[in-house]
Amino acid sequence: MSSILDILINSTSDIELQNIAKKVKTGQRINDEECIILFEKGSLSFVGTLANYIRENLHQDKTYFNRNFHIEPTNVCVFSCKFCSYSRLYAHKEEGWELSIDQMVDIVKSYDGKPVTEVHIVGGVHPKMNMAYFIELIQKIKKHRPDLHIKAFTAVELDYMFRKAKLTTKEGLKQLHDAGLQSLPGGGAEIFHPEIREAIAGDKVTGEGWLSIHEAAHELGMHTNATMLYGHVEKYSHRVDHMSKLRDLQDKTKGFNTFIPLKFRNANNDMSYINELTTTEDMRMYAIARIFLDNFPHLKAYWPMLGRQNAQLSLSFGVNDIDGTIDDSTKIYSMAGSEEQTPTMSTEELVRLIQQAKRHPIERDTLYNEVFDYNAIAN
Ligand code: V47
Ligand code: SF4
């Protein structure tokens, strides 16, 4: 009997695309040039079929989410990334917010008795919030709720914190890890290639710096995520360069859990003149990431940024994770123009969204251990 990939191979007249489909069928890795060919020539149905084949081989219909909330300590930031709608320079700090340690611990306490498994802490890079401040925060959260997984601080925040404290990356991470930090989120990666990074985020940690912080975290036994901000001034070759560097590091350390492509949103920032990409381009991005990143176990669509309907659609284009309940606790995307102005979804809504796409909802913890199988109660 012909498999779906045999049908795809036989019906594709373009030899280069046909060879890529043959590689996927036999489990071979595609190279950077082939990835560019996919971006340039692969139709949505072509890349979608390949990505869905890989997704179902890895995870069948399983689709993960978790119960989480965000804490954003501040939006005051020493940097001025051109795509950022959220930060306020220190000189205008009265327009922003700065949470005290007690206020953040109170946010954690407001979840007492609720079955959340993860707190995600990221924010602007505030010149006065230093290592000692964040170590105290983490210790207090852990003391109050030891079972809550702390996923916190982008490589951008960490790079600044460690430089100010005159610590090496290894020393700084070790101190935070000892205090209770368990994973790193994937933010701050943007586009690694200096040609683009300098144009959109020229004053923060370099691509190499981002990668070396994640490598050091992996060496300490921590898991991390990786993002890529796409759909602005980058070319396809920059996306491939970015994903290729992530794939190389993953070959070395196996420390990444999930890849999260982040669609550029254009409201209220210095890049508002750039049109946002279409849904077709978004789905092609997810699908090609699933095909190229053969050593990443998971591909996440972050619904507060993409919108819930497109997140649902992405489950047919390689995505097997749609993040968590969020609980209206992040402002990054609502300020950048996402239709999700109050990002919160109840577990029931997330489950329904996944089931409507004819997928199998599973609640996970941060490290993808299965917490609850929703098909067990739905049938
Ligand atoms: O690094 C900022 C992005 C990131 C815009 O690891 C924008 O589980 C689009 O990384 N349009 C921070 N994107 C958020 C992040 C993240 C989110 C959810 C889950 C995880 C995880 C990580 O947000 C920044 C930047 O790339 N961003 N402004 C914008 N206008
Ligand atoms: Fe600061 Fe992050 Fe915004 Fe850049 S993206 S200005 S580092 S808050």
Short mmCIF file of C-alpha atoms and ligand atoms in Angstrom, two decimals:
data_model
loop_
_atom_site.label_atom_id
_atom_site.label_comp_id
_atom_site.label_asym_id
_atom_site.label_seq_id
_atom_site.Cartn_x
_atom_site.Cartn_y
_atom_site.Cartn_z
CA MET A 1 0.00 0.00 0.00
CA SER A 2 1.30 3.49 -0.86
CA SER A 3 1.98 5.75 2.07
CA ILE A 4 1.03 9.41 2.02
CA LEU A 5 4.68 10.25 1.34
CA ASP A 6 4.84 7.88 -1.68
CA ILE A 7 1.82 9.69 -3.10
CA LEU A 8 3.48 13.06 -2.43
CA ILE A 9 6.77 11.94 -4.03
CA ASN A 10 5.01 10.55 -7.12
CA SER A 11 2.89 13.64 -7.61
CA THR A 12 5.78 16.16 -7.23
CA SER A 13 7.41 17.11 -10.52
CA ASP A 14 10.16 19.30 -9.01
CA ILE A 15 13.21 17.08 -8.54
CA GLU A 16 14.65 19.08 -5.64
CA LEU A 17 11.39 18.92 -3.69
CA GLN A 18 11.02 15.25 -4.59
CA ASN A 19 14.48 14.51 -3.14
CA ILE A 20 13.60 16.33 0.08
CA ALA A 21 10.41 14.27 0.43
CA LYS A 22 12.46 11.08 -0.13
CA LYS A 23 14.86 12.14 2.62
CA VAL A 24 11.97 12.70 5.03
CA LYS A 25 10.50 9.32 4.12
CA THR A 26 13.78 7.56 4.93
CA GLY A 27 14.44 9.59 8.08
CA GLN A 28 17.42 11.50 6.67
CA ARG A 29 18.26 15.03 7.76
CA ILE A 30 17.83 17.86 5.25
CA ASN A 31 20.67 20.35 4.88
CA ASP A 32 20.62 24.16 4.93
CA GLU A 33 20.36 24.49 1.13
CA GLU A 34 17.41 22.11 1.08
CA CYS A 35 15.74 24.10 3.82
CA ILE A 36 16.04 27.25 1.70
CA ILE A 37 14.49 25.33 -1.21
CA LEU A 38 11.54 24.45 1.03
CA PHE A 39 11.06 28.11 1.95
CA GLU A 40 11.33 29.21 -1.68
CA LYS A 41 9.41 26.48 -3.47
CA GLY A 42 7.47 24.35 -0.99
CA SER A 43 3.71 24.88 -1.19
CA LEU A 44 1.72 24.88 2.03
CA SER A 45 0.31 21.45 1.22
CA PHE A 46 3.76 20.02 0.38
CA VAL A 47 5.54 21.19 3.55
CA GLY A 48 2.40 20.55 5.61
CA THR A 49 2.21 16.91 4.49
CA LEU A 50 5.88 16.32 5.37
CA ALA A 51 5.62 18.09 8.70
CA ASN A 52 2.45 16.27 9.70
CA TYR A 53 4.07 12.94 8.81
CA ILE A 54 7.01 13.75 11.11
CA ARG A 55 4.73 15.06 13.88
CA GLU A 56 2.57 11.94 13.83
CA ASN A 57 5.62 9.66 13.81
CA LEU A 58 6.96 11.44 16.87
CA HIS A 59 3.78 12.12 18.84
CA GLN A 60 0.81 10.58 17.00
CA ASP A 61 -2.17 12.85 17.77
CA LYS A 62 -0.88 13.92 21.18
CA THR A 63 -0.98 17.67 21.78
CA TYR A 64 0.49 19.12 24.92
CA PHE A 65 -0.29 22.12 27.08
CA ASN A 66 0.49 23.06 30.65
CA ARG A 67 -1.06 25.01 33.50
CA ASN A 68 1.16 28.03 33.90
CA PHE A 69 1.19 31.72 34.67
CA HIS A 70 3.65 34.48 33.89
CA ILE A 71 5.27 37.06 36.12
CA GLU A 72 6.74 40.09 34.33
CA PRO A 73 8.88 41.83 36.99
CA THR A 74 9.22 45.03 34.95
CA ASN A 75 8.95 46.47 31.47
CA VAL A 76 11.71 48.99 32.15
CA CYS A 77 14.60 48.02 29.91
CA VAL A 78 18.09 49.27 29.20
CA PHE A 79 17.84 47.98 25.63
CA SER A 80 15.79 49.31 22.76
CA CYS A 81 14.92 46.50 20.36
CA LYS A 82 13.09 47.96 17.40
CA PHE A 83 10.32 45.35 17.40
CA CYS A 84 9.50 45.74 21.09
CA SER A 85 6.17 47.34 21.97
CA TYR A 86 6.45 46.60 25.61
CA SER A 87 9.57 48.13 27.10
CA ARG A 88 10.10 51.62 28.51
CA LEU A 89 13.56 53.11 28.84
CA TYR A 90 14.76 53.79 32.38
CA ALA A 91 14.50 57.53 31.64
CA HIS A 92 10.74 57.06 31.24
CA LYS A 93 10.32 54.52 33.98
CA GLU A 94 7.24 56.24 35.35
CA GLU A 95 5.42 54.92 32.24
CA GLY A 96 6.36 51.35 33.10
CA TRP A 97 5.98 49.01 36.04
CA GLU A 98 8.44 47.57 38.57
CA LEU A 99 7.29 44.80 40.88
CA SER A 100 8.82 44.30 44.29
CA ILE A 101 9.81 40.82 45.49
CA ASP A 102 6.82 40.81 47.85
CA GLN A 103 4.43 41.75 45.04
CA MET A 104 5.76 38.86 42.94
CA VAL A 105 5.56 36.39 45.81
CA ASP A 106 1.96 37.59 46.34
CA ILE A 107 1.21 36.71 42.70
CA VAL A 108 2.53 33.20 43.39
CA LYS A 109 0.42 33.03 46.59
CA SER A 110 -2.69 33.96 44.59
CA TYR A 111 -2.35 30.51 42.95
CA ASP A 112 -2.43 28.65 46.28
CA GLY A 113 -4.72 25.66 45.96
CA LYS A 114 -4.77 25.91 42.14
CA PRO A 115 -3.13 23.10 40.16
CA VAL A 116 -0.60 25.21 38.21
CA THR A 117 2.73 23.50 37.56
CA GLU A 118 4.91 26.29 36.15
CA VAL A 119 5.72 29.96 36.65
CA HIS A 120 7.34 31.70 33.68
CA ILE A 121 9.26 34.82 34.74
CA VAL A 122 10.61 37.21 32.08
CA GLY A 123 10.67 40.94 31.65
CA GLY A 124 12.68 43.97 30.63
CA VAL A 125 16.30 44.37 31.64
CA HIS A 126 16.06 46.75 34.58
CA PRO A 127 19.36 48.37 35.64
CA LYS A 128 18.52 48.05 39.35
CA MET A 129 17.18 44.47 39.45
CA ASN A 130 20.34 42.40 39.93
CA MET A 131 21.48 38.87 40.77
CA ALA A 132 20.84 39.27 44.49
CA TYR A 133 17.29 40.50 43.76
CA PHE A 134 16.45 37.54 41.54
CA ILE A 135 18.13 34.96 43.80
CA GLU A 136 15.98 36.22 46.69
CA LEU A 137 12.87 36.08 44.47
CA ILE A 138 13.51 32.51 43.37
CA GLN A 139 14.31 31.34 46.89
CA LYS A 140 11.12 32.90 48.26
CA ILE A 141 8.96 31.36 45.52
CA LYS A 142 10.53 27.94 46.10
CA LYS A 143 10.07 28.23 49.85
CA HIS A 144 6.40 29.07 49.44
CA ARG A 145 5.67 26.50 46.75
CA PRO A 146 8.44 23.93 46.24
CA ASP A 147 6.48 21.95 43.59
CA LEU A 148 6.16 24.93 41.21
CA HIS A 149 8.65 24.64 38.33
CA ILE A 150 10.51 27.94 37.85
CA LYS A 151 11.26 28.71 34.20
CA ALA A 152 12.81 32.14 34.18
CA PHE A 153 15.04 34.75 32.52
CA THR A 154 15.98 35.00 28.88
CA ALA A 155 19.64 34.83 27.89
CA VAL A 156 19.41 38.61 27.42
CA GLU A 157 18.46 39.18 31.05
CA LEU A 158 21.05 36.65 32.22
CA ASP A 159 23.88 38.12 30.15
CA TYR A 160 23.25 41.56 31.67
CA MET A 161 22.86 40.18 35.21
CA PHE A 162 26.11 38.19 35.04
CA ARG A 163 28.12 41.03 33.51
CA LYS A 164 26.95 43.43 36.23
CA ALA A 165 27.76 40.89 38.94
CA LYS A 166 31.15 40.19 37.28
CA LEU A 167 30.36 36.49 37.11
CA THR A 168 31.10 34.03 34.33
CA THR A 169 28.06 32.48 32.68
CA LYS A 170 28.79 29.21 34.43
CA GLU A 171 29.11 30.79 37.87
CA GLY A 172 26.00 32.93 37.43
CA LEU A 173 23.85 30.07 36.21
CA LYS A 174 25.09 27.82 39.00
CA GLN A 175 24.05 30.39 41.62
CA LEU A 176 20.57 30.77 40.12
CA HIS A 177 20.20 27.01 39.68
CA ASP A 178 21.20 26.44 43.32
CA ALA A 179 18.58 29.02 44.35
CA GLY A 180 15.84 27.05 42.53
CA LEU A 181 15.86 28.09 38.86
CA GLN A 182 15.01 24.97 36.85
CA SER A 183 14.66 25.90 33.16
CA LEU A 184 15.29 28.80 30.81
CA PRO A 185 12.64 30.13 28.43
CA GLY A 186 13.54 30.62 24.79
CA GLY A 187 13.22 34.40 24.48
CA GLY A 188 15.82 36.88 23.30
CA ALA A 189 17.00 34.72 20.41
CA GLU A 190 15.34 36.90 17.73
CA ILE A 191 17.56 36.26 14.66
CA PHE A 192 21.15 35.24 15.43
CA HIS A 193 22.72 36.44 12.18
CA PRO A 194 24.60 39.72 12.91
CA GLU A 195 23.34 41.37 9.72
CA ILE A 196 19.78 41.27 11.08
CA ARG A 197 20.48 41.29 14.80
CA GLU A 198 22.36 44.55 14.55
CA ALA A 199 19.45 46.14 12.68
CA ILE A 200 16.70 45.08 15.09
CA ALA A 201 18.35 44.39 18.45
CA GLY A 202 21.86 45.74 18.11
CA ASP A 203 22.59 46.52 21.74
CA LYS A 204 21.81 43.24 23.46
CA VAL A 205 23.60 39.89 23.71
CA THR A 206 24.89 38.53 20.38
CA GLY A 207 23.67 35.33 18.78
CA GLU A 208 26.84 33.54 19.93
CA GLY A 209 26.28 34.88 23.45
CA TRP A 210 22.69 33.58 23.49
CA LEU A 211 23.84 30.15 22.33
CA SER A 212 26.67 29.93 24.86
CA ILE A 213 24.32 30.74 27.76
CA HIS A 214 21.96 27.96 26.67
CA GLU A 215 24.89 25.58 26.21
CA ALA A 216 26.10 26.34 29.74
CA ALA A 217 22.58 25.77 31.10
CA HIS A 218 22.40 22.40 29.33
CA GLU A 219 25.77 21.46 30.82
CA LEU A 220 24.34 22.15 34.27
CA GLY A 221 21.50 19.74 33.49
CA MET A 222 18.85 22.40 32.88
CA HIS A 223 16.47 22.22 29.95
CA THR A 224 15.77 25.28 27.86
CA ASN A 225 13.59 26.45 24.96
CA ALA A 226 14.53 28.29 21.79
CA THR A 227 12.61 30.94 19.86
CA MET A 228 13.02 32.75 16.56
CA LEU A 229 11.38 36.07 15.75
CA TYR A 230 10.39 35.84 12.07
CA GLY A 231 8.46 37.87 9.52
CA HIS A 232 10.21 41.26 9.61
CA VAL A 233 13.40 42.25 7.75
CA GLU A 234 15.07 38.84 7.71
CA LYS A 235 15.46 36.69 4.59
CA TYR A 236 14.81 32.95 4.42
CA SER A 237 18.58 32.38 4.58
CA HIS A 238 18.69 34.09 8.01
CA ARG A 239 15.94 31.83 9.33
CA VAL A 240 17.84 28.79 8.10
CA ASP A 241 21.12 30.04 9.62
CA HIS A 242 19.29 30.53 12.95
CA MET A 243 17.71 27.08 12.96
CA SER A 244 20.95 25.48 11.81
CA LYS A 245 22.84 26.92 14.79
CA LEU A 246 20.14 25.61 17.12
CA ARG A 247 20.26 22.18 15.51
CA ASP A 248 24.06 22.05 15.89
CA LEU A 249 23.87 22.93 19.57
CA GLN A 250 21.10 20.41 20.12
CA ASP A 251 23.28 17.69 18.52
CA LYS A 252 25.93 18.55 21.09
CA THR A 253 23.85 18.92 24.28
CA LYS A 254 20.30 17.57 23.70
CA GLY A 255 19.16 20.23 26.17
CA PHE A 256 16.42 21.97 24.17
CA ASN A 257 12.86 20.91 24.80
CA THR A 258 10.97 22.92 22.26
CA PHE A 259 11.30 25.37 19.39
CA ILE A 260 8.89 28.31 19.31
CA PRO A 261 8.72 30.40 16.13
CA LEU A 262 7.40 33.85 17.13
CA LYS A 263 5.55 35.80 14.47
CA PHE A 264 6.50 39.49 14.37
CA ARG A 265 3.51 41.64 15.41
CA ASN A 266 3.63 45.21 14.23
CA ALA A 267 1.59 47.39 16.62
CA ASN A 268 3.17 50.20 18.66
CA ASN A 269 6.82 49.66 17.80
CA ASP A 270 9.58 51.12 15.61
CA MET A 271 8.93 48.49 12.94
CA SER A 272 5.22 49.18 12.54
CA TYR A 273 5.78 50.04 8.86
CA ILE A 274 6.36 46.31 8.15
CA ASN A 275 3.27 44.31 7.20
CA GLU A 276 2.58 41.20 9.20
CA LEU A 277 2.85 37.86 7.42
CA THR A 278 -0.18 35.90 6.24
CA THR A 279 -1.45 32.77 7.95
CA THR A 280 -0.14 30.71 5.02
CA GLU A 281 3.38 32.01 5.64
CA ASP A 282 3.02 31.29 9.36
CA MET A 283 1.95 27.70 8.73
CA ARG A 284 4.79 27.22 6.23
CA MET A 285 7.19 28.49 8.91
CA TYR A 286 5.96 25.94 11.45
CA ALA A 287 6.01 23.11 8.95
CA ILE A 288 9.53 23.83 7.72
CA ALA A 289 10.80 24.14 11.30
CA ARG A 290 9.33 20.68 12.04
CA ILE A 291 11.07 19.22 8.97
CA PHE A 292 14.46 20.88 9.57
CA LEU A 293 14.79 20.54 13.36
CA ASP A 294 14.81 16.77 13.42
CA ASN A 295 16.50 16.67 16.83
CA PHE A 296 13.99 18.94 18.62
CA PRO A 297 11.39 16.81 20.35
CA HIS A 298 8.66 19.49 20.39
CA LEU A 299 7.37 22.39 18.31
CA LYS A 300 5.26 24.99 20.10
CA ALA A 301 2.73 27.51 18.80
CA TYR A 302 2.41 30.25 21.39
CA TRP A 303 -1.29 31.05 21.16
CA PRO A 304 -1.27 34.53 22.81
CA MET A 305 0.93 35.67 19.93
CA LEU A 306 -0.56 33.69 17.05
CA GLY A 307 -4.19 33.85 18.13
CA ARG A 308 -6.13 30.79 19.23
CA GLN A 309 -7.61 29.88 15.83
CA ASN A 310 -4.25 29.91 14.08
CA ALA A 311 -2.72 27.97 16.98
CA GLN A 312 -5.44 25.38 16.39
CA LEU A 313 -4.64 25.31 12.67
CA SER A 314 -0.92 24.87 13.36
CA LEU A 315 -1.67 21.44 14.89
CA SER A 316 -1.90 20.16 11.30
CA PHE A 317 1.45 21.76 10.35
CA GLY A 318 3.90 20.09 12.71
CA VAL A 319 2.97 21.73 16.02
CA ASN A 320 2.38 19.43 19.00
CA ASP A 321 2.29 21.95 21.87
CA ILE A 322 0.25 25.11 22.42
CA ASP A 323 1.80 26.38 25.66
CA GLY A 324 -0.48 26.93 28.62
CA THR A 325 -3.39 28.57 30.30
CA ILE A 326 -1.31 31.82 30.81
CA ASP A 327 -4.07 33.27 32.98
CA ASP A 328 -3.94 36.80 31.55
CA SER A 329 -0.49 37.27 33.02
CA THR A 330 1.55 38.49 30.05
CA LYS A 331 1.44 41.82 28.27
CA ILE A 332 4.15 41.28 25.63
CA TYR A 333 1.78 40.37 22.82
CA SER A 334 -1.31 42.37 23.66
CA MET A 335 0.92 45.49 23.54
CA ALA A 336 2.35 44.36 20.16
CA GLY A 337 -1.09 44.07 18.56
CA SER A 338 -2.15 40.46 19.08
CA GLU A 339 -5.91 39.91 18.91
CA GLU A 340 -5.49 38.16 22.29
CA GLN A 341 -5.87 41.27 24.44
CA THR A 342 -6.51 39.30 27.63
CA PRO A 343 -4.61 36.08 27.14
CA THR A 344 -6.24 33.49 29.34
CA MET A 345 -7.77 30.14 28.48
CA SER A 346 -9.28 27.75 30.94
CA THR A 347 -8.10 24.17 30.79
CA GLU A 348 -11.54 23.25 29.38
CA GLU A 349 -11.10 25.78 26.56
CA LEU A 350 -7.62 24.51 25.71
CA VAL A 351 -8.86 20.93 25.71
CA ARG A 352 -11.80 21.86 23.46
CA LEU A 353 -9.53 23.75 21.07
CA ILE A 354 -7.28 20.70 20.71
CA GLN A 355 -10.20 18.27 20.37
CA GLN A 356 -11.86 20.43 17.70
CA ALA A 357 -8.67 19.95 15.64
CA LYS A 358 -9.17 16.18 16.16
CA ARG A 359 -6.06 15.89 18.29
CA HIS A 360 -5.50 14.28 21.66
CA PRO A 361 -5.08 16.77 24.57
CA ILE A 362 -2.50 15.95 27.22
CA GLU A 363 -1.59 18.18 30.11
CA ARG A 364 2.18 18.13 30.61
CA ASP A 365 4.63 19.61 33.06
CA THR A 366 7.52 21.84 31.94
CA LEU A 367 9.70 18.82 31.11
CA TYR A 368 6.93 17.11 29.10
CA ASN A 369 6.08 14.48 31.69
CA GLU A 370 2.41 13.67 31.16
CA VAL A 371 0.23 15.03 33.97
CA PHE A 372 -3.24 14.18 32.68
CA ASP A 373 -4.69 12.49 29.61
CA TYR A 374 -7.95 14.27 28.67
CA ASN A 375 -9.11 11.53 26.31
CA ALA A 376 -9.45 9.31 29.34
CA ILE A 377 -12.37 11.43 30.58
CA ALA A 378 -13.74 12.59 27.24
CA ASN A 379 -14.65 9.06 26.06
O1 V47 B 1 12.41 37.59 22.80
C1 V47 B 1 8.83 40.90 21.49
C2 V47 B 1 9.30 38.42 21.30
C3 V47 B 1 10.02 37.23 23.08
C4 V47 B 1 7.52 41.16 19.76
O2 V47 B 1 10.17 29.64 26.27
C5 V47 B 1 7.84 39.81 19.90
O3 V47 B 1 8.21 28.80 26.64
C6 V47 B 1 6.56 39.34 18.07
O4 V47 B 1 10.38 34.28 24.28
N1 V47 B 1 6.23 40.63 17.86
C7 V47 B 1 9.74 36.92 24.53
N2 V47 B 1 7.35 38.90 19.05
C8 V47 B 1 8.68 35.84 24.68
C9 V47 B 1 9.26 34.44 24.63
C10 V47 B 1 8.44 33.27 24.98
C11 V47 B 1 7.06 33.34 24.92
C12 V47 B 1 6.33 32.19 25.28
C13 V47 B 1 6.93 31.04 25.70
C14 V47 B 1 8.31 30.99 25.77
C15 V47 B 1 8.95 29.74 26.25
C16 V47 B 1 9.08 32.10 25.39
O5 V47 B 1 8.90 37.91 22.54
C17 V47 B 1 11.16 38.17 22.76
C18 V47 B 1 10.81 38.56 21.34
O6 V47 B 1 11.35 37.63 20.44
N3 V47 B 1 8.66 39.69 20.94
N4 V47 B 1 8.13 41.82 20.77
C19 V47 B 1 6.69 41.58 18.69
N5 V47 B 1 6.39 42.86 18.46
FE1 SF4 B 2 14.12 44.96 26.33
FE2 SF4 B 2 13.36 42.48 25.66
FE3 SF4 B 2 12.01 44.61 24.72
FE4 SF4 B 2 14.49 44.09 23.81
S1 SF4 B 2 12.66 42.74 23.55
S2 SF4 B 2 13.69 46.13 24.47
S3 SF4 B 2 15.49 43.28 25.65
S4 SF4 B 2 12.15 43.98 26.86
#
